[in-house]
CSV table of C-alpha atoms and ligand atoms in Angstrom, one decimal:
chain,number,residue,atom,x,y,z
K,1,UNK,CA,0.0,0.0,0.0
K,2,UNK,CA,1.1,3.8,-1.1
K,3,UNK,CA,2.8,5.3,2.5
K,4,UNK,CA,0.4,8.0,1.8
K,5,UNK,CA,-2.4,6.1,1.6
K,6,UNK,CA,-1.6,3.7,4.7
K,7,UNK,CA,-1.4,7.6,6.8
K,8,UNK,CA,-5.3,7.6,5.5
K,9,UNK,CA,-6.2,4.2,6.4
K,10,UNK,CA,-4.8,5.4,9.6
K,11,UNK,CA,-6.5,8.8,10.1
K,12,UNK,CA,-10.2,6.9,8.8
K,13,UNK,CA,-10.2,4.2,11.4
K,14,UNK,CA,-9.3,6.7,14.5
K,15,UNK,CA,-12.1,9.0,13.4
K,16,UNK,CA,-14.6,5.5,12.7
K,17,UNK,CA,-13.6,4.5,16.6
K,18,UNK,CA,-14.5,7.7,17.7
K,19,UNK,CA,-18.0,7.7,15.6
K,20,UNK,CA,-18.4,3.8,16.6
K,21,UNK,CA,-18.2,5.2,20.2
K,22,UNK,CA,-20.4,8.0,19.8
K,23,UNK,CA,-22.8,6.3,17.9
K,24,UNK,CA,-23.6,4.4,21.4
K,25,UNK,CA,-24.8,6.7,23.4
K,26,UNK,CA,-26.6,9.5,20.7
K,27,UNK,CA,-28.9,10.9,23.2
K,28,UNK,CA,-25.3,12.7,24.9
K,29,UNK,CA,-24.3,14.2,21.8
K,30,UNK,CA,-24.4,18.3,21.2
K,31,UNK,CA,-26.1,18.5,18.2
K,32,UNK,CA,-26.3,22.1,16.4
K,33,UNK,CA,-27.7,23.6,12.9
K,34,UNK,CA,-25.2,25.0,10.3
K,35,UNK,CA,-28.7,25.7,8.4
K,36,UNK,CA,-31.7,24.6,7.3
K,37,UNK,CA,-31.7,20.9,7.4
K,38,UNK,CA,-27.8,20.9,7.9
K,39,UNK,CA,-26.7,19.3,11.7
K,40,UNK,CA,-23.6,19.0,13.1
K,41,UNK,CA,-22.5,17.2,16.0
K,42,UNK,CA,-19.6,17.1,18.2
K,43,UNK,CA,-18.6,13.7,16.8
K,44,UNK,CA,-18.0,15.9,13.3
K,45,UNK,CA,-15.5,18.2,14.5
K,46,UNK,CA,-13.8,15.6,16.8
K,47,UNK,CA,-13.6,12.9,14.0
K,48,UNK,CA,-12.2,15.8,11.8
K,49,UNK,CA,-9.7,17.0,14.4
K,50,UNK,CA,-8.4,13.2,15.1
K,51,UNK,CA,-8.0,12.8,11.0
K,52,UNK,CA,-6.0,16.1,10.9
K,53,UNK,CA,-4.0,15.4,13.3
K,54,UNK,CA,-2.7,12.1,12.1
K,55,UNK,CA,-2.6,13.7,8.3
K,56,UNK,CA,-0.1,16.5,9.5
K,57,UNK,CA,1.5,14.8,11.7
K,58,UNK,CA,2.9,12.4,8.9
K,59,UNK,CA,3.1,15.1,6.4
K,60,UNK,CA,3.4,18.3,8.1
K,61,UNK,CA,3.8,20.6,4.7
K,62,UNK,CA,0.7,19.4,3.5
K,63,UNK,CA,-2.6,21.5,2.8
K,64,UNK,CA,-6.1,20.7,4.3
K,65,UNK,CA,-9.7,21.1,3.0
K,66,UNK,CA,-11.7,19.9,5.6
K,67,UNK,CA,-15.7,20.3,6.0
K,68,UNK,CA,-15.7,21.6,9.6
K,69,UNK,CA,-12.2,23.7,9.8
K,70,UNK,CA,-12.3,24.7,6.2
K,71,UNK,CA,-9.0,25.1,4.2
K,72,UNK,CA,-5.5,25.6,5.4
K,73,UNK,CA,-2.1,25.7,3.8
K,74,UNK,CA,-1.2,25.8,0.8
K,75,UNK,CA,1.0,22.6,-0.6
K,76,UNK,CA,0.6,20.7,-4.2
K,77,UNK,CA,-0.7,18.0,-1.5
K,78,UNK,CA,-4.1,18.9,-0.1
K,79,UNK,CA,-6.2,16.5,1.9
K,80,UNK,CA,-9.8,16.4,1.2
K,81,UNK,CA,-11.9,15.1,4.0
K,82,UNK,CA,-15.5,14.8,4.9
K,83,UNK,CA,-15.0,13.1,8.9
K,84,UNK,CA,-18.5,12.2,8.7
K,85,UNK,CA,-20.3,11.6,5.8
K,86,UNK,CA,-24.0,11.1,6.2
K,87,UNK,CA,-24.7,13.2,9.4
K,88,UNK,CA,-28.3,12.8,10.0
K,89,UNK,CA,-28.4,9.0,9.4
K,90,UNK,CA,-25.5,9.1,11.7
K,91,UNK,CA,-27.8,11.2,14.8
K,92,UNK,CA,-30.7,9.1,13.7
K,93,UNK,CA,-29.1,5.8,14.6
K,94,UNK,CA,-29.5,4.6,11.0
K,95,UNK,CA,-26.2,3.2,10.6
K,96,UNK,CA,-25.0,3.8,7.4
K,97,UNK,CA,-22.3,6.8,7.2
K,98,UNK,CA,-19.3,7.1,6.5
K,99,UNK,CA,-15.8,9.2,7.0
K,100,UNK,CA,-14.2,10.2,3.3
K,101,UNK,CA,-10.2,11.4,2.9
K,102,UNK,CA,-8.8,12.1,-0.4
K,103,UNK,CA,-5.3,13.0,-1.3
K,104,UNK,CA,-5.3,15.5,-4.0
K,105,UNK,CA,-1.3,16.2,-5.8
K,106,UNK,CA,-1.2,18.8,-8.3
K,107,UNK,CA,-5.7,18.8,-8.3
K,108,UNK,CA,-5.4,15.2,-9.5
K,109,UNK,CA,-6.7,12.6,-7.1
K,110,UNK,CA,-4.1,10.1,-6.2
K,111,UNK,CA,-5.0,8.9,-2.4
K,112,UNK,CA,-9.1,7.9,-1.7
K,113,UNK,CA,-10.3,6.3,1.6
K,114,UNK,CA,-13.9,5.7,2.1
K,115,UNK,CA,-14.5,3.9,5.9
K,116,UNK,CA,-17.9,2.9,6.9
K,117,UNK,CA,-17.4,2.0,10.7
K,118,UNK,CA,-20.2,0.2,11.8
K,119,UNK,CA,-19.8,-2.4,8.9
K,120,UNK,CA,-16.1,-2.5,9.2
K,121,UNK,CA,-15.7,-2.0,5.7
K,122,UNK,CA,-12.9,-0.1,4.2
K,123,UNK,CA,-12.7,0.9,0.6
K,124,UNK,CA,-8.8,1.7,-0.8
K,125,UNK,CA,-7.5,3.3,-4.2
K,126,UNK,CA,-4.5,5.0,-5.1
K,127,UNK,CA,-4.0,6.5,-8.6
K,128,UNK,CA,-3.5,3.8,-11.1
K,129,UNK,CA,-3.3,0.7,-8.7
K,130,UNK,CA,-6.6,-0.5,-8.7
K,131,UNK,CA,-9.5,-0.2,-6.0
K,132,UNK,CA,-10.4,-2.4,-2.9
K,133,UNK,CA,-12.9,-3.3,-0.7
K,134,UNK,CA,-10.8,-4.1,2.6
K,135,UNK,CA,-8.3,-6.9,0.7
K,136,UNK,CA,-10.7,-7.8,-2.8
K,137,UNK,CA,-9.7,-5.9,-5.6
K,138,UNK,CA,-12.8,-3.8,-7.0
K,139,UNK,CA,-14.4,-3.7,-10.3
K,140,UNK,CA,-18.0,-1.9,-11.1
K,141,UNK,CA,-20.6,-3.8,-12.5
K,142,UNK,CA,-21.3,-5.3,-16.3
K,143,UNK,CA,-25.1,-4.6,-16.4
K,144,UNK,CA,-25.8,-3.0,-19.6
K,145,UNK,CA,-29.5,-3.0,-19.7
K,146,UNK,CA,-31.1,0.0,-17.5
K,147,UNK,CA,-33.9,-2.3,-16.5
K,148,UNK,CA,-31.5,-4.5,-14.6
K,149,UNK,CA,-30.0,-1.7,-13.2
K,150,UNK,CA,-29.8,-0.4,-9.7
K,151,UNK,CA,-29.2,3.2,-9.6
K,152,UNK,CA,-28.2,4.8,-6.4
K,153,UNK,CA,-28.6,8.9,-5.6
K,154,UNK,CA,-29.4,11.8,-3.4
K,155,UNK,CA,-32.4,13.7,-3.0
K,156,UNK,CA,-32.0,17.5,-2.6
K,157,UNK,CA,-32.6,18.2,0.9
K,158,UNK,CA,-30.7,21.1,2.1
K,159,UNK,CA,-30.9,23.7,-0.7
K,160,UNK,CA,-33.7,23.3,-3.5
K,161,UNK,CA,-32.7,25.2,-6.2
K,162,UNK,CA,-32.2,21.9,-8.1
K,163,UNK,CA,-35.7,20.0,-6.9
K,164,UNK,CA,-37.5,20.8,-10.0
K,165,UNK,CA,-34.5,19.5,-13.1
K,166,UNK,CA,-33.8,16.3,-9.9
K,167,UNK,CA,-37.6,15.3,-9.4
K,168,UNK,CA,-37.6,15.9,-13.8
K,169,UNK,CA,-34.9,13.1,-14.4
K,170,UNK,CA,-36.1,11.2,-11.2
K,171,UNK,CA,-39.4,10.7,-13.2
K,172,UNK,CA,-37.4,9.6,-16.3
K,173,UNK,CA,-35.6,7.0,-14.7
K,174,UNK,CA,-37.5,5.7,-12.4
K,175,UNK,CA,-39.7,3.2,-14.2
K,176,UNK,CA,-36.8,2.6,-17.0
K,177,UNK,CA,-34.4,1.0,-14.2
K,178,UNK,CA,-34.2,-2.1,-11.4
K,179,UNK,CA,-34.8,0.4,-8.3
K,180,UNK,CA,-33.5,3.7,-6.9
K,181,UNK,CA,-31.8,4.0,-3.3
K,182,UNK,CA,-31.0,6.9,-1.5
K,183,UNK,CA,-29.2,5.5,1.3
K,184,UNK,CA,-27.9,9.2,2.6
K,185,UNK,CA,-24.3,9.1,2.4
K,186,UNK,CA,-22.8,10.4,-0.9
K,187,UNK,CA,-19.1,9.2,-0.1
K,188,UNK,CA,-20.3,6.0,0.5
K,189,UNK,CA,-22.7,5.3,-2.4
K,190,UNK,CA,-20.0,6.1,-4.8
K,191,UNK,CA,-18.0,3.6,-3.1
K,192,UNK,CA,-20.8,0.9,-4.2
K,193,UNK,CA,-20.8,2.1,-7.2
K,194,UNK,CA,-17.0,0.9,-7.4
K,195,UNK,CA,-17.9,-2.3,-5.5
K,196,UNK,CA,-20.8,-3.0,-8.5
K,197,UNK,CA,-23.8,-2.9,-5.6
K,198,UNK,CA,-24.6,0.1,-7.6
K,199,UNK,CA,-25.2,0.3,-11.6
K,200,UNK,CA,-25.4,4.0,-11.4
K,201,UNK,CA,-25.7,7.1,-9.3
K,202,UNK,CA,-26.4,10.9,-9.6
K,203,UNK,CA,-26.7,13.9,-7.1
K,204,UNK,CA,-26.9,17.4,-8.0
K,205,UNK,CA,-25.4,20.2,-5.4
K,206,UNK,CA,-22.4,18.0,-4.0
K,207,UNK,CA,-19.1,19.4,-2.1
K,208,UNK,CA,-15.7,18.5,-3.1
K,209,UNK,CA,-15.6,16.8,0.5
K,210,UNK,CA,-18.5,14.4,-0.6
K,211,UNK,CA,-16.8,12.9,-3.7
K,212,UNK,CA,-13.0,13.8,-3.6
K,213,UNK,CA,-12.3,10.0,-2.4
K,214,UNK,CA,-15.2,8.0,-4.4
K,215,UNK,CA,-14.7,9.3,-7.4
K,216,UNK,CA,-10.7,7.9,-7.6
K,217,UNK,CA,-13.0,4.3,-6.2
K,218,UNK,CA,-15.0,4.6,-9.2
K,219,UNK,CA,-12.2,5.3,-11.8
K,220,UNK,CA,-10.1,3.0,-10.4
K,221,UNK,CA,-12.8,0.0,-10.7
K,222,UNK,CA,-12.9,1.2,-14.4
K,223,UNK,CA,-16.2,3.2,-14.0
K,224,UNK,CA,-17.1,6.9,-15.6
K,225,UNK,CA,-18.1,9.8,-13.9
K,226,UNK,CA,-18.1,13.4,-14.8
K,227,UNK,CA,-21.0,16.2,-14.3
K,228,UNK,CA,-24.8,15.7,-15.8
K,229,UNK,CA,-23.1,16.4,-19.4
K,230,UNK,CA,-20.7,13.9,-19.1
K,231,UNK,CA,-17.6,17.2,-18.4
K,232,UNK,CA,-15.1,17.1,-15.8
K,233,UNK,CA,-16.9,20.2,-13.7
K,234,UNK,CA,-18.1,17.6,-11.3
K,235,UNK,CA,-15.5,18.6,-8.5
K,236,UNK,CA,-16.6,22.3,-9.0
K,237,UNK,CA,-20.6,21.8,-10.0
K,238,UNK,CA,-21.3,19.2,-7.3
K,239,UNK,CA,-23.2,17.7,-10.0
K,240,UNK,CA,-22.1,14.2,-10.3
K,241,UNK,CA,-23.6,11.6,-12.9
K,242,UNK,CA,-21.1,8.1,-12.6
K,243,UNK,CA,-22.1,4.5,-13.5
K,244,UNK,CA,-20.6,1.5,-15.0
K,245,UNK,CA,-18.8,1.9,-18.6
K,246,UNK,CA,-22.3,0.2,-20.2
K,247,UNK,CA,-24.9,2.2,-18.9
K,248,UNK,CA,-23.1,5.9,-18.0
K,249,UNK,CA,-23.7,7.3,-22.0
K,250,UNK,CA,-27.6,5.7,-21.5
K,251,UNK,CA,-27.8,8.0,-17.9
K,252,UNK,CA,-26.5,10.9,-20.1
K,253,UNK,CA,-28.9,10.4,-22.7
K,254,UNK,CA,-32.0,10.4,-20.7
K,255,UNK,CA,-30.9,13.7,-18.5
K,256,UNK,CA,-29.9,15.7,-20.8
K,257,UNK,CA,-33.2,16.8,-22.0
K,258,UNK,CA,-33.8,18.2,-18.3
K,259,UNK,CA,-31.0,20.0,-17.9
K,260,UNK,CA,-32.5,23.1,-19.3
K,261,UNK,CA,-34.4,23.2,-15.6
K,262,UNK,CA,-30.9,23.5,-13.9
K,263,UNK,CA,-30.4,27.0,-12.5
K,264,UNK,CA,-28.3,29.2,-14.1
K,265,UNK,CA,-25.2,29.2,-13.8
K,266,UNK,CA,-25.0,25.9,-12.5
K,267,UNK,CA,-22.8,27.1,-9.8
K,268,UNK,CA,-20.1,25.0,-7.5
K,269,UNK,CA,-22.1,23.4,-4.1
K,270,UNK,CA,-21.9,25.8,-1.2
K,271,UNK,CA,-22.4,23.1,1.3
C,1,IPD,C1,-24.4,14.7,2.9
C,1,IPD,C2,-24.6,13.2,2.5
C,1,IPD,C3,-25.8,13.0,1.7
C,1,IPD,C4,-25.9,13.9,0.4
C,1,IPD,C5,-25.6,15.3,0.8
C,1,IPD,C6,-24.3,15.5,1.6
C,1,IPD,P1,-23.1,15.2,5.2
C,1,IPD,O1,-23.2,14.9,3.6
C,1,IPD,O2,-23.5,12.8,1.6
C,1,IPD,O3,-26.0,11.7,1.2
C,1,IPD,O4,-27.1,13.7,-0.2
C,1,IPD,O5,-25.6,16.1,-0.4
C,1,IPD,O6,-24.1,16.8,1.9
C,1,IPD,O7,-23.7,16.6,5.4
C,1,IPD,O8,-23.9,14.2,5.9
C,1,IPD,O9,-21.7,15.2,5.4
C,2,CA,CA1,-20.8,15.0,3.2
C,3,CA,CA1,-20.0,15.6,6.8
């Protein structure tokens, strides 16, 4: 394993022990509002503080875009991490969240750690060595008809300038494929997607903290991704279409006509 990548092995498992432990005894935690429908807990910053901490204290010179503390430094390295992805599943007891670090060198995403601590299971990439799900290698699915397809997303919950071009393509698909799930962690439904438990996926409004570390997953298990047009904006946009190599050109096809409802400009997530 890439040293770098071992240092975010590291850094995911001390923040999953500390959301394992939290995740006990939910009715102690400090729970606040960032804004409408966006909670943080005390479990976010301190998983965030525990990955930081191990990050710099392997590689001191490096920069840090982190959801709770926001950026700092400025390297060619930059750490992107979301230390708990999936919040309100998280203070709901529904146990399916995750904590997402990417290693971005140069803006290209070499380093990608998705954890999900109460299953224990720990997806791996680094840049041009494959993906992994703990020790089995990773390769999306070979579904190429939409009907057998199960197509994961995220509903806009948060900020609903997108509802009306989402619900417009959510309609379209819907009766043309297997099932839709909206499990509630965008990190970790991207790692499906490299694991082929997903076909598909799309979300509109995304952070770069959300995706840095599941989209290297997804390439690296030889899927596609870019924004609802099929362009590499998705990192700015927050507007993410991936899915396996057979399908991804069919998702394209039937959202493009909806794309005219996006709102203009089709500006970079703000949360
Ligand atoms: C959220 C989750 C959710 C997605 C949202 C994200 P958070 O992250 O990934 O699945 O639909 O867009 O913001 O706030 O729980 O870290
Ligand atoms: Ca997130
Ligand atoms: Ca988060």
């Amino acid at each position: 394993m890439h040293p770098m990548l071992t240092t975010a092995v590291k850094a995911a498992r001390r923040a999953g022990s500390i959301i394992n432990r939290a995740a006990q005894n939910l009715d102690l935690l400090q729970v606040s509002r960032k804004a409408h429908n966006d909670f943080v807990s005390e479990v976010d910053g301190a998983a965030e503080e525990a990955i930081i901490k191990v990050l710099l204290g392997a590689y001191p010179d490096h920069s840090i875009l982190a959801e709770e503390s926001g950026a700092r430094g400025t390297s060619e390295y930059q750490w992107i991490i979301d230390p708990l992805d999936g919040t309100t599943n998280f203070l709901h007891g529904f146990p399916h969240y995750s904590v997402s670090i990417a290693l971005m060198h140069r803006g290209v995403p070499t380093q990608g750690v998705v954890y999900n601590p109460s299953a224990n299971e720990l997806f791996t990439a680094s840049r041009g060595q494959g993906a992994y799900l703990n020790d089995r290698r990773l390769r999306v699915s070979k579904r190429a008809q939409l009907g057998d397809c199960l197509i994961g997303t995220g509903f806009p919950f948060r900020e609903f300038s997108h509802a009306p071009a989402y619900l417009a393509i959510f309609q379209d698909i819907m009766p043309k494929v297997a099932g839709i799930r909206r499990p509630g962690s965008a990190a970790l439904d991207l790692a499906y997607l490299a694991a082929g438990r997903y076909d598909g996926f799309w979300e509109m409004g995304l952070s770069p903290w959300d995706i840095a570390a599941g989209c290297l997953l997804i390439t690296e298990a030889g899927g596609l991704l870019g924004d609802l047009e099929g362009n590499a904006t998705h990192m700015q946009t927050g507007n993410l279409l991936a899915g396996n190599p057979r399908i991804f050109a069919q998702l394209l096809q039937m959202i493009a006509p909806h794309l005219e409802k996006m709102p203009a400009p089709r500006r970079p997530a703000d949360g």
